[in-house]
């Protein structure tokens, strides 16, 4: 029997929905405010009895449903949530979606429609859970809330054809995430082609990406396909996209818009079918502001942004990752190694400036140097035995030099519109409803910004 939690301060709604869902075969738990809803979630977590779905009102006397959504995300990361709302602001609605709400339903909610959405979301949750398991087997390891939320998003976005921009520090595993997106997509049987934009000289990058015709330049003894053609039908991964020269950025933008490439020295454009995933360890928005990255290309790439948190912010994942890497090393050893508790504690305290890559290299080195038994504190390098995580950085709300308020508000509006279009799958009517706008108003705002969604 599916377990359902309903959080709402309207007693009439609770009574009506309780009567309906009990008859529909659900085990329903109710809560009349935010604090009580969070208490019910914590009780379920302590008892090891997760809810199959959570429905929460957004506006309640002791707070809003966002606090309930945060508790769901913390305690049951894969549990689907549905938000009931009478008059939610745009910012609150978008934040609800960011926290994992699958849909927002206006009050009064028809019970049949609510049941349909719940059963649909429960089915999706099972698919996502299996996808997360697959992600772990593919090498995406971790159980912290931050990384579980990333895994869930990877599984969801993989099923779409949207362009993805992965941001994160060096060594966090951006290419592994890109490979997982490809692996879980409908293009999994087609090629996955990776290009490191920072590793190819500017003079060769155009030929590498788009190919060249025979005799196009000195040394071009024969025609050669570029990476876009090699990725036809599959996924092209452009790593370190922030290092791409401005001259190439314009050519890449044209390929993204027209879905054709023109080889160097070629006679005309050639159609290509690809899904683009890009990655960077730089802040592209800051580069756009500094004139070092094209704004129009950034908007084309930033359709679905993914952020991989650094290892120092993934509390609890270090030991899990260390165990995974040690297991890989043990596969080729007769004498199996383990980690002593004090060694794992020291690994957790380290800041890991090189992120997952640094940890993987360390475990490999320890496995080579240790003959047998448990890897103890004395086996670790001095820098790790004595390290401590740095104190959190304090960020003031306003920079000392001030800000351009009009530009900041325009940027916020752009982001909210982009989020609404992304969450609605590009449907302008749905996006306008989420933003509290008329459809014609949203269209006019998009036209003023030179953006035209597909539908």
Tab-separated table of C-alpha atoms in Angstrom:
chain	number	residue	atom	x	y	z
A	1	UNK	CA	0.000	0.000	0.000
A	2	UNK	CA	1.598	3.312	-1.071
A	3	UNK	CA	2.483	5.639	1.821
A	4	UNK	CA	1.462	9.257	1.265
A	5	UNK	CA	2.123	12.360	3.391
A	6	UNK	CA	-0.234	15.342	3.056
A	7	UNK	CA	0.778	18.671	4.635
A	8	UNK	CA	-1.885	21.406	4.602
A	9	UNK	CA	-3.316	23.853	7.125
A	10	UNK	CA	-6.817	23.687	5.597
A	11	UNK	CA	-8.702	21.067	7.617
A	12	UNK	CA	-11.469	20.798	5.011
A	13	UNK	CA	-8.913	19.874	2.344
A	14	UNK	CA	-7.289	17.321	4.641
A	15	UNK	CA	-10.642	15.639	5.402
A	16	UNK	CA	-11.707	15.557	1.745
A	17	UNK	CA	-8.404	14.228	0.421
A	18	UNK	CA	-8.026	11.746	3.278
A	19	UNK	CA	-11.425	10.254	2.466
A	20	UNK	CA	-10.557	10.038	-1.244
A	21	UNK	CA	-7.061	8.571	-0.950
A	22	UNK	CA	-7.967	5.978	1.662
A	23	UNK	CA	-10.644	4.688	-0.705
A	24	UNK	CA	-8.054	4.755	-3.527
A	25	UNK	CA	-5.802	2.373	-1.571
A	26	UNK	CA	-3.261	4.758	-0.032
A	27	UNK	CA	-1.966	4.797	3.538
A	28	UNK	CA	-2.292	8.515	4.277
A	29	UNK	CA	-0.457	10.468	6.985
A	30	UNK	CA	-1.535	14.079	7.495
A	31	UNK	CA	0.030	17.179	9.024
A	32	UNK	CA	-1.600	20.551	9.635
A	33	UNK	CA	1.448	22.818	9.377
A	34	UNK	CA	5.104	22.977	8.330
A	35	UNK	CA	6.570	21.928	11.684
A	36	UNK	CA	4.229	18.955	11.970
A	37	UNK	CA	4.994	17.919	8.387
A	38	UNK	CA	8.738	17.944	9.042
A	39	UNK	CA	8.154	15.977	12.270
A	40	UNK	CA	6.222	13.295	10.345
A	41	UNK	CA	9.098	13.054	7.838
A	42	UNK	CA	11.696	12.693	10.595
A	43	UNK	CA	9.606	10.032	12.339
A	44	UNK	CA	9.317	8.076	9.088
A	45	UNK	CA	13.069	8.324	8.499
A	46	UNK	CA	13.826	7.138	12.050
A	47	UNK	CA	11.467	4.184	11.596
A	48	UNK	CA	12.906	3.304	8.195
A	49	UNK	CA	9.478	3.715	6.565
A	50	UNK	CA	9.894	6.177	3.668
A	51	UNK	CA	6.920	7.857	2.054
A	52	UNK	CA	6.177	7.007	-1.560
A	53	UNK	CA	5.059	10.592	-2.252
A	54	UNK	CA	4.571	13.894	-0.405
A	55	UNK	CA	1.944	16.557	-1.087
A	56	UNK	CA	2.451	19.913	0.600
A	57	UNK	CA	0.685	23.233	0.627
A	58	UNK	CA	2.947	26.181	-0.109
A	59	UNK	CA	1.529	28.902	2.157
A	60	UNK	CA	0.914	27.977	5.808
A	61	UNK	CA	0.741	30.057	9.005
A	62	UNK	CA	4.074	28.841	10.401
A	63	UNK	CA	6.045	29.048	7.134
A	64	UNK	CA	5.888	27.787	3.580
A	65	UNK	CA	6.134	24.383	1.975
A	66	UNK	CA	9.707	25.008	0.841
A	67	UNK	CA	10.839	23.935	4.317
A	68	UNK	CA	8.926	20.676	3.853
A	69	UNK	CA	10.561	20.186	0.431
A	70	UNK	CA	14.004	20.732	1.951
A	71	UNK	CA	13.262	18.125	4.610
A	72	UNK	CA	12.110	15.658	1.938
A	73	UNK	CA	15.281	16.311	-0.048
A	74	UNK	CA	17.396	15.755	3.085
A	75	UNK	CA	15.640	12.652	4.411
A	76	UNK	CA	14.230	10.958	1.291
A	77	UNK	CA	16.130	12.329	-1.744
A	78	UNK	CA	14.233	10.190	-4.262
A	79	UNK	CA	10.732	10.767	-2.865
A	80	UNK	CA	8.498	12.613	-5.377
A	81	UNK	CA	6.799	15.773	-4.110
A	82	UNK	CA	3.789	17.709	-5.379
A	83	UNK	CA	3.045	21.279	-4.298
A	84	UNK	CA	-0.446	22.708	-3.819
A	85	UNK	CA	-0.597	26.458	-4.210
A	86	UNK	CA	-3.197	29.174	-4.220
A	87	UNK	CA	-1.025	32.218	-4.944
A	88	UNK	CA	2.671	31.406	-5.176
A	89	UNK	CA	5.173	34.026	-6.316
A	90	UNK	CA	7.381	33.294	-9.295
A	91	UNK	CA	10.521	33.042	-7.167
A	92	UNK	CA	8.895	30.622	-4.707
A	93	UNK	CA	7.499	28.481	-7.531
A	94	UNK	CA	10.901	28.217	-9.224
A	95	UNK	CA	12.588	27.422	-5.899
A	96	UNK	CA	10.023	24.671	-5.303
A	97	UNK	CA	10.965	23.111	-8.633
A	98	UNK	CA	14.662	23.418	-7.800
A	99	UNK	CA	14.019	21.554	-4.546
A	100	UNK	CA	12.515	18.641	-6.442
A	101	UNK	CA	8.792	19.376	-6.728
A	102	UNK	CA	7.580	17.490	-9.778
A	103	UNK	CA	4.599	19.755	-10.369
A	104	UNK	CA	2.609	22.627	-8.865
A	105	UNK	CA	-1.174	22.217	-8.772
A	106	UNK	CA	-3.489	25.140	-8.111
A	107	UNK	CA	-6.071	24.901	-5.354
A	108	UNK	CA	-8.671	23.549	-5.222
A	109	UNK	CA	-6.953	20.414	-6.510
A	110	UNK	CA	-9.271	17.860	-8.173
A	111	UNK	CA	-8.643	14.583	-6.279
A	112	UNK	CA	-8.598	12.486	-9.470
A	113	UNK	CA	-5.977	14.735	-11.070
A	114	UNK	CA	-3.966	14.699	-7.857
A	115	UNK	CA	-4.073	10.903	-7.761
A	116	UNK	CA	-3.030	10.732	-11.412
A	117	UNK	CA	-0.039	12.983	-10.766
A	118	UNK	CA	0.934	10.990	-7.673
A	119	UNK	CA	0.836	7.620	-9.436
A	120	UNK	CA	2.756	9.085	-12.378
A	121	UNK	CA	5.391	10.566	-10.069
A	122	UNK	CA	5.745	7.292	-8.158
A	123	UNK	CA	6.442	5.474	-11.426
A	124	UNK	CA	9.008	8.097	-12.383
A	125	UNK	CA	10.632	7.803	-8.946
A	126	UNK	CA	11.187	4.062	-9.499
A	127	UNK	CA	12.810	4.770	-12.852
A	128	UNK	CA	15.009	7.431	-11.304
A	129	UNK	CA	16.007	5.141	-8.425
A	130	UNK	CA	17.086	2.446	-10.881
A	131	UNK	CA	18.923	5.105	-12.863
A	132	UNK	CA	20.757	6.276	-9.752
A	133	UNK	CA	21.816	2.684	-9.071
A	134	UNK	CA	23.055	2.510	-12.651
A	135	UNK	CA	24.900	5.796	-12.151
A	136	UNK	CA	26.691	4.308	-9.156
A	137	UNK	CA	27.703	1.263	-11.170
A	138	UNK	CA	28.976	3.627	-13.880
A	139	UNK	CA	31.310	5.275	-11.347
A	140	UNK	CA	29.215	8.134	-9.963
A	141	UNK	CA	29.766	7.317	-6.302
A	142	UNK	CA	28.332	9.085	-3.268
A	143	UNK	CA	25.356	9.308	-0.950
A	144	UNK	CA	25.528	12.926	0.271
A	145	UNK	CA	22.377	14.978	-0.441
A	146	UNK	CA	24.333	17.170	-2.876
A	147	UNK	CA	25.578	14.326	-5.029
A	148	UNK	CA	22.304	12.363	-4.852
A	149	UNK	CA	20.484	15.441	-6.158
A	150	UNK	CA	23.036	15.624	-8.985
A	151	UNK	CA	22.531	11.926	-9.830
A	152	UNK	CA	18.777	12.400	-9.951
A	153	UNK	CA	19.115	15.368	-12.293
A	154	UNK	CA	21.521	13.449	-14.532
A	155	UNK	CA	19.028	10.606	-14.907
A	156	UNK	CA	16.192	13.031	-15.645
A	157	UNK	CA	18.044	15.188	-18.164
A	158	UNK	CA	19.545	12.205	-19.965
A	159	UNK	CA	16.113	11.333	-21.331
A	160	UNK	CA	15.835	14.717	-23.069
A	161	UNK	CA	17.822	16.065	-25.985
A	162	UNK	CA	18.675	19.311	-24.208
A	163	UNK	CA	22.145	20.825	-24.259
A	164	UNK	CA	23.849	20.466	-20.868
A	165	UNK	CA	26.507	22.688	-19.279
A	166	UNK	CA	28.454	21.012	-16.472
A	167	UNK	CA	30.321	23.298	-14.091
A	168	UNK	CA	32.716	22.284	-11.358
A	169	UNK	CA	36.298	22.428	-10.184
A	170	UNK	CA	39.007	20.361	-11.863
A	171	UNK	CA	38.965	16.748	-10.770
A	172	UNK	CA	35.296	16.599	-9.743
A	173	UNK	CA	34.348	14.158	-12.514
A	174	UNK	CA	32.749	16.319	-15.197
A	175	UNK	CA	33.550	13.907	-18.025
A	176	UNK	CA	32.169	10.983	-16.007
A	177	UNK	CA	28.896	12.890	-15.611
A	178	UNK	CA	28.862	13.612	-19.353
A	179	UNK	CA	29.427	9.920	-20.099
A	180	UNK	CA	26.573	9.017	-17.773
A	181	UNK	CA	24.222	11.441	-19.531
A	182	UNK	CA	25.105	9.743	-22.802
A	183	UNK	CA	24.842	6.248	-21.343
A	184	UNK	CA	21.329	6.828	-19.952
A	185	UNK	CA	20.052	8.574	-23.095
A	186	UNK	CA	18.446	7.275	-26.253
A	187	UNK	CA	21.799	7.857	-27.980
A	188	UNK	CA	23.670	5.340	-25.833
A	189	UNK	CA	24.440	2.982	-28.742
A	190	UNK	CA	25.882	5.826	-30.845
A	191	UNK	CA	29.342	7.392	-30.347
A	192	UNK	CA	30.400	9.480	-27.361
A	193	UNK	CA	33.130	11.837	-28.600
A	194	UNK	CA	35.127	13.942	-26.137
A	195	UNK	CA	37.156	17.034	-27.029
A	196	UNK	CA	39.392	18.936	-24.609
A	197	UNK	CA	39.230	22.485	-25.959
A	198	UNK	CA	42.239	23.533	-23.863
A	199	UNK	CA	44.490	20.800	-25.280
A	200	UNK	CA	44.120	21.653	-28.990
A	201	UNK	CA	46.006	24.653	-30.462
A	202	UNK	CA	43.756	27.417	-31.781
A	203	UNK	CA	45.090	26.929	-35.315
A	204	UNK	CA	43.967	23.289	-35.326
A	205	UNK	CA	40.740	23.514	-33.347
A	206	UNK	CA	38.482	24.363	-36.311
A	207	UNK	CA	39.775	21.407	-38.322
A	208	UNK	CA	39.480	19.098	-35.295
A	209	UNK	CA	35.872	20.082	-34.685
A	210	UNK	CA	34.536	20.486	-38.213
A	211	UNK	CA	36.957	18.400	-40.315
A	212	UNK	CA	38.705	19.457	-43.490
A	213	UNK	CA	38.716	18.739	-47.203
A	214	UNK	CA	41.665	17.263	-49.063
A	215	UNK	CA	44.197	19.986	-49.837
A	216	UNK	CA	42.500	22.518	-47.553
A	217	UNK	CA	45.901	23.455	-46.114
A	218	UNK	CA	49.506	22.281	-46.193
A	219	UNK	CA	49.640	18.711	-44.953
A	220	UNK	CA	45.964	17.953	-45.621
A	221	UNK	CA	46.763	14.994	-47.866
A	222	UNK	CA	43.266	13.573	-47.486
A	223	UNK	CA	39.839	14.621	-46.278
A	224	UNK	CA	39.159	14.112	-42.592
A	225	UNK	CA	35.964	14.100	-40.568
A	226	UNK	CA	35.761	16.415	-37.579
A	227	UNK	CA	34.551	15.542	-34.094
A	228	UNK	CA	31.027	16.737	-34.881
A	229	UNK	CA	30.752	14.280	-37.778
A	230	UNK	CA	32.246	11.498	-35.655
A	231	UNK	CA	29.592	12.167	-33.003
A	232	UNK	CA	26.749	12.029	-35.551
A	233	UNK	CA	23.789	10.313	-33.885
A	234	UNK	CA	25.493	10.413	-30.504
A	235	UNK	CA	26.899	12.872	-27.975
A	236	UNK	CA	29.688	15.419	-28.358
A	237	UNK	CA	31.403	16.439	-25.122
A	238	UNK	CA	33.302	19.739	-25.228
A	239	UNK	CA	35.455	19.861	-22.116
A	240	UNK	CA	36.986	23.124	-20.873
A	241	UNK	CA	34.668	25.115	-23.142
A	242	UNK	CA	35.796	28.293	-21.364
A	243	UNK	CA	39.199	27.955	-23.050
A	244	UNK	CA	37.722	28.122	-26.573
A	245	UNK	CA	38.948	31.220	-28.457
A	246	UNK	CA	36.367	33.907	-29.229
A	247	UNK	CA	36.890	33.381	-32.954
A	248	UNK	CA	35.797	29.755	-32.611
A	249	UNK	CA	32.898	30.556	-30.302
A	250	UNK	CA	31.032	32.288	-33.123
A	251	UNK	CA	31.495	29.276	-35.411
A	252	UNK	CA	30.336	26.900	-32.680
A	253	UNK	CA	27.233	29.038	-32.111
A	254	UNK	CA	26.356	28.756	-35.796
A	255	UNK	CA	26.661	24.966	-35.666
A	256	UNK	CA	24.362	24.835	-32.638
A	257	UNK	CA	21.787	27.025	-34.356
A	258	UNK	CA	21.848	25.391	-37.801
A	259	UNK	CA	22.884	21.829	-36.919
A	260	UNK	CA	25.294	21.793	-39.847
A	261	UNK	CA	29.094	21.943	-40.091
A	262	UNK	CA	31.271	23.178	-42.908
A	263	UNK	CA	34.658	21.450	-43.118
A	264	UNK	CA	37.709	23.655	-43.640
A	265	UNK	CA	38.116	23.994	-47.395
A	266	UNK	CA	34.782	22.284	-47.955
A	267	UNK	CA	32.207	23.194	-50.602
A	268	UNK	CA	29.203	23.618	-48.320
A	269	UNK	CA	27.529	22.747	-45.016
A	270	UNK	CA	26.871	19.157	-43.979
A	271	UNK	CA	24.000	18.218	-41.613
A	272	UNK	CA	24.914	16.594	-38.288
A	273	UNK	CA	22.757	15.062	-35.560
A	274	UNK	CA	24.326	15.393	-32.118
A	275	UNK	CA	23.588	16.087	-28.472
A	276	UNK	CA	26.000	18.595	-26.972
A	277	UNK	CA	27.339	18.417	-23.426
A	278	UNK	CA	29.876	21.070	-22.422
A	279	UNK	CA	31.942	21.444	-19.266
A	280	UNK	CA	34.063	24.109	-17.631
A	281	UNK	CA	35.941	24.780	-14.417
A	282	UNK	CA	35.582	28.517	-14.987
A	283	UNK	CA	32.634	30.800	-14.259
A	284	UNK	CA	31.285	31.500	-17.733
A	285	UNK	CA	28.930	34.237	-16.516
A	286	UNK	CA	31.915	36.187	-15.197
A	287	UNK	CA	33.730	35.616	-18.488
A	288	UNK	CA	30.689	36.942	-20.366
A	289	UNK	CA	30.707	40.073	-18.196
A	290	UNK	CA	34.434	40.508	-18.900
A	291	UNK	CA	33.937	40.111	-22.650
A	292	UNK	CA	35.910	36.860	-22.774
A	293	UNK	CA	32.986	34.609	-23.662
A	294	UNK	CA	30.076	35.250	-25.997
A	295	UNK	CA	26.800	35.865	-24.202
A	296	UNK	CA	24.737	34.310	-27.013
A	297	UNK	CA	26.819	31.136	-26.909
A	298	UNK	CA	26.547	30.986	-23.118
A	299	UNK	CA	22.745	31.069	-23.341
A	300	UNK	CA	22.838	28.323	-25.970
A	301	UNK	CA	25.011	26.128	-23.751
A	302	UNK	CA	23.287	26.872	-20.445
A	303	UNK	CA	19.977	25.187	-21.293
A	304	UNK	CA	20.343	22.645	-18.458
A	305	UNK	CA	23.079	23.686	-15.996
A	306	UNK	CA	24.612	21.042	-13.734
A	307	UNK	CA	27.001	21.853	-10.899
A	308	UNK	CA	29.277	19.189	-9.439
A	309	UNK	CA	30.118	20.144	-5.847
A	310	UNK	CA	33.775	19.905	-4.800
A	311	UNK	CA	34.697	16.907	-2.674
A	312	UNK	CA	35.240	19.068	0.434
A	313	UNK	CA	31.497	19.893	0.375
A	314	UNK	CA	30.377	16.270	0.023
A	315	UNK	CA	30.497	15.183	3.639
A	316	UNK	CA	30.465	11.413	3.989
A	317	UNK	CA	31.313	10.688	0.354
A	318	UNK	CA	35.082	10.585	0.880
A	319	UNK	CA	35.025	7.283	2.771
A	320	UNK	CA	32.628	5.777	0.229
A	321	UNK	CA	34.801	6.871	-2.685
A	322	UNK	CA	37.984	5.696	-0.961
A	323	UNK	CA	36.407	2.286	-0.409
A	324	UNK	CA	35.336	2.125	-4.049
A	325	UNK	CA	38.825	2.954	-5.335
A	326	UNK	CA	40.428	0.511	-2.890
A	327	UNK	CA	38.031	-2.184	-4.104
A	328	UNK	CA	39.241	-1.549	-7.655
A	329	UNK	CA	42.836	-1.909	-6.499
A	330	UNK	CA	42.027	-5.084	-4.528
A	331	UNK	CA	40.633	-6.758	-7.654
A	332	UNK	CA	44.169	-7.449	-8.867
A	333	UNK	CA	45.671	-8.288	-5.445
A	334	UNK	CA	45.932	-11.561	-3.598
A	335	UNK	CA	46.121	-9.847	-0.180
A	336	UNK	CA	43.111	-7.559	0.175
A	337	UNK	CA	43.566	-4.180	1.842
A	338	UNK	CA	41.170	-2.267	4.067
A	339	UNK	CA	41.094	1.202	5.642
A	340	UNK	CA	41.441	1.663	9.380
A	341	UNK	CA	38.825	3.925	10.942
A	342	UNK	CA	41.360	6.600	11.913
A	343	UNK	CA	42.672	6.719	8.334
A	344	UNK	CA	39.167	7.222	6.925
A	345	UNK	CA	38.554	9.975	9.488
A	346	UNK	CA	41.726	11.754	8.340
A	347	UNK	CA	40.655	11.434	4.696
A	348	UNK	CA	37.314	13.039	5.584
A	349	UNK	CA	39.100	15.979	7.243
A	350	UNK	CA	41.245	16.742	4.201
A	351	UNK	CA	40.129	19.599	1.897
A	352	UNK	CA	40.979	17.701	-1.343
A	353	UNK	CA	41.978	20.615	-3.589
A	354	UNK	CA	42.372	18.076	-6.414
A	355	UNK	CA	38.913	16.644	-5.663
A	356	UNK	CA	38.004	13.060	-6.644
A	357	UNK	CA	41.006	12.750	-8.956
A	358	UNK	CA	43.370	13.506	-6.055
A	359	UNK	CA	41.663	10.920	-3.838
A	360	UNK	CA	41.755	8.261	-6.552
A	361	UNK	CA	45.474	8.805	-7.165
A	362	UNK	CA	46.207	8.658	-3.426
A	363	UNK	CA	44.357	5.362	-2.951
A	364	UNK	CA	46.161	3.873	-5.943
A	365	UNK	CA	49.503	4.946	-4.468
A	366	UNK	CA	48.637	3.538	-1.037
A	367	UNK	CA	47.631	0.212	-2.591
A	368	UNK	CA	50.968	-0.009	-4.378
A	369	UNK	CA	53.004	0.767	-1.257
A	370	UNK	CA	51.043	-1.349	1.255
A	371	UNK	CA	51.696	-5.085	1.289
A	372	UNK	CA	48.752	-6.311	3.367
A	373	UNK	CA	46.390	-5.490	6.222
A	374	UNK	CA	44.708	-2.210	7.018
A	375	UNK	CA	45.844	1.173	5.742
A	376	UNK	CA	46.358	3.173	8.924
A	377	UNK	CA	46.980	6.773	9.852
A	378	UNK	CA	50.747	6.278	9.652
A	379	UNK	CA	50.453	5.193	6.003
A	380	UNK	CA	48.948	8.517	4.946
A	381	UNK	CA	51.033	11.503	3.781
A	382	UNK	CA	51.815	14.125	6.428
A	383	UNK	CA	49.720	16.714	4.595
A	384	UNK	CA	46.611	14.553	5.017
A	385	UNK	CA	47.295	13.335	8.577
A	386	UNK	CA	47.470	16.915	9.835
A	387	UNK	CA	44.979	18.639	7.531
A	388	UNK	CA	41.754	20.318	8.583
A	389	UNK	CA	38.873	21.562	6.452
A	390	UNK	CA	38.970	25.359	6.013
A	391	UNK	CA	36.342	27.484	7.719
A	392	UNK	CA	33.404	28.370	5.475
A	393	UNK	CA	33.904	31.513	3.422
A	394	UNK	CA	31.724	34.430	4.538
A	395	UNK	CA	30.187	36.238	1.601
A	396	UNK	CA	28.602	39.673	2.113
A	397	UNK	CA	25.290	40.258	0.412
A	398	UNK	CA	26.526	43.390	-1.432
A	399	UNK	CA	30.009	43.793	-2.994
A	400	UNK	CA	32.065	46.707	-1.594
A	401	UNK	CA	31.931	48.430	-4.973
A	402	UNK	CA	28.145	48.113	-5.218
A	403	UNK	CA	26.122	46.697	-8.099
A	404	UNK	CA	24.090	47.841	-11.079
A	405	UNK	CA	20.604	47.175	-9.666
A	406	UNK	CA	18.813	47.468	-13.019
A	407	UNK	CA	21.220	45.005	-14.644
A	408	UNK	CA	20.919	42.626	-11.680
A	409	UNK	CA	17.114	42.708	-11.820
A	410	UNK	CA	17.173	42.157	-15.590
A	411	UNK	CA	19.502	39.189	-15.105
A	412	UNK	CA	17.195	37.769	-12.402
A	413	UNK	CA	14.198	38.119	-14.721
A	414	UNK	CA	16.125	36.370	-17.496
A	415	UNK	CA	17.016	33.515	-15.183
A	416	UNK	CA	13.478	33.061	-13.918
A	417	UNK	CA	12.087	33.091	-17.453
A	418	UNK	CA	14.740	30.601	-18.509
A	419	UNK	CA	13.942	28.370	-15.527
A	420	UNK	CA	10.217	28.477	-16.277
A	421	UNK	CA	10.799	27.588	-19.941
A	422	UNK	CA	13.120	24.762	-18.939
A	423	UNK	CA	10.691	23.352	-16.382
A	424	UNK	CA	7.789	23.590	-18.842
A	425	UNK	CA	9.755	21.912	-21.617
A	426	UNK	CA	9.685	25.147	-23.640
A	427	UNK	CA	5.891	25.459	-23.571
A	428	UNK	CA	5.246	29.215	-23.489
A	429	UNK	CA	1.702	28.979	-22.149
A	430	UNK	CA	2.769	26.772	-19.238
A	431	UNK	CA	5.843	28.921	-18.580
A	432	UNK	CA	3.737	32.103	-18.567
A	433	UNK	CA	1.352	30.511	-16.059
A	434	UNK	CA	4.261	29.596	-13.771
A	435	UNK	CA	5.523	33.191	-13.960
A	436	UNK	CA	2.114	34.746	-13.334
A	437	UNK	CA	2.195	36.396	-16.762
A	438	UNK	CA	-0.044	36.463	-19.783
A	439	UNK	CA	1.297	34.406	-22.668
A	440	UNK	CA	1.529	37.526	-24.854
A	441	UNK	CA	3.534	39.331	-22.149
A	442	UNK	CA	6.034	36.490	-21.962
A	443	UNK	CA	6.358	36.422	-25.761
A	444	UNK	CA	7.039	40.157	-25.808
A	445	UNK	CA	9.713	39.827	-23.100
A	446	UNK	CA	11.379	37.046	-25.090
A	447	UNK	CA	11.293	39.092	-28.285
A	448	UNK	CA	12.888	42.080	-26.547
A	449	UNK	CA	15.723	39.802	-25.484
A	450	UNK	CA	16.069	38.218	-28.896
A	451	UNK	CA	14.988	34.764	-27.676
A	452	UNK	CA	12.389	32.654	-29.431
A	453	UNK	CA	11.491	29.314	-27.764
A	454	UNK	CA	10.337	26.400	-29.844
A	455	UNK	CA	6.707	26.405	-28.743
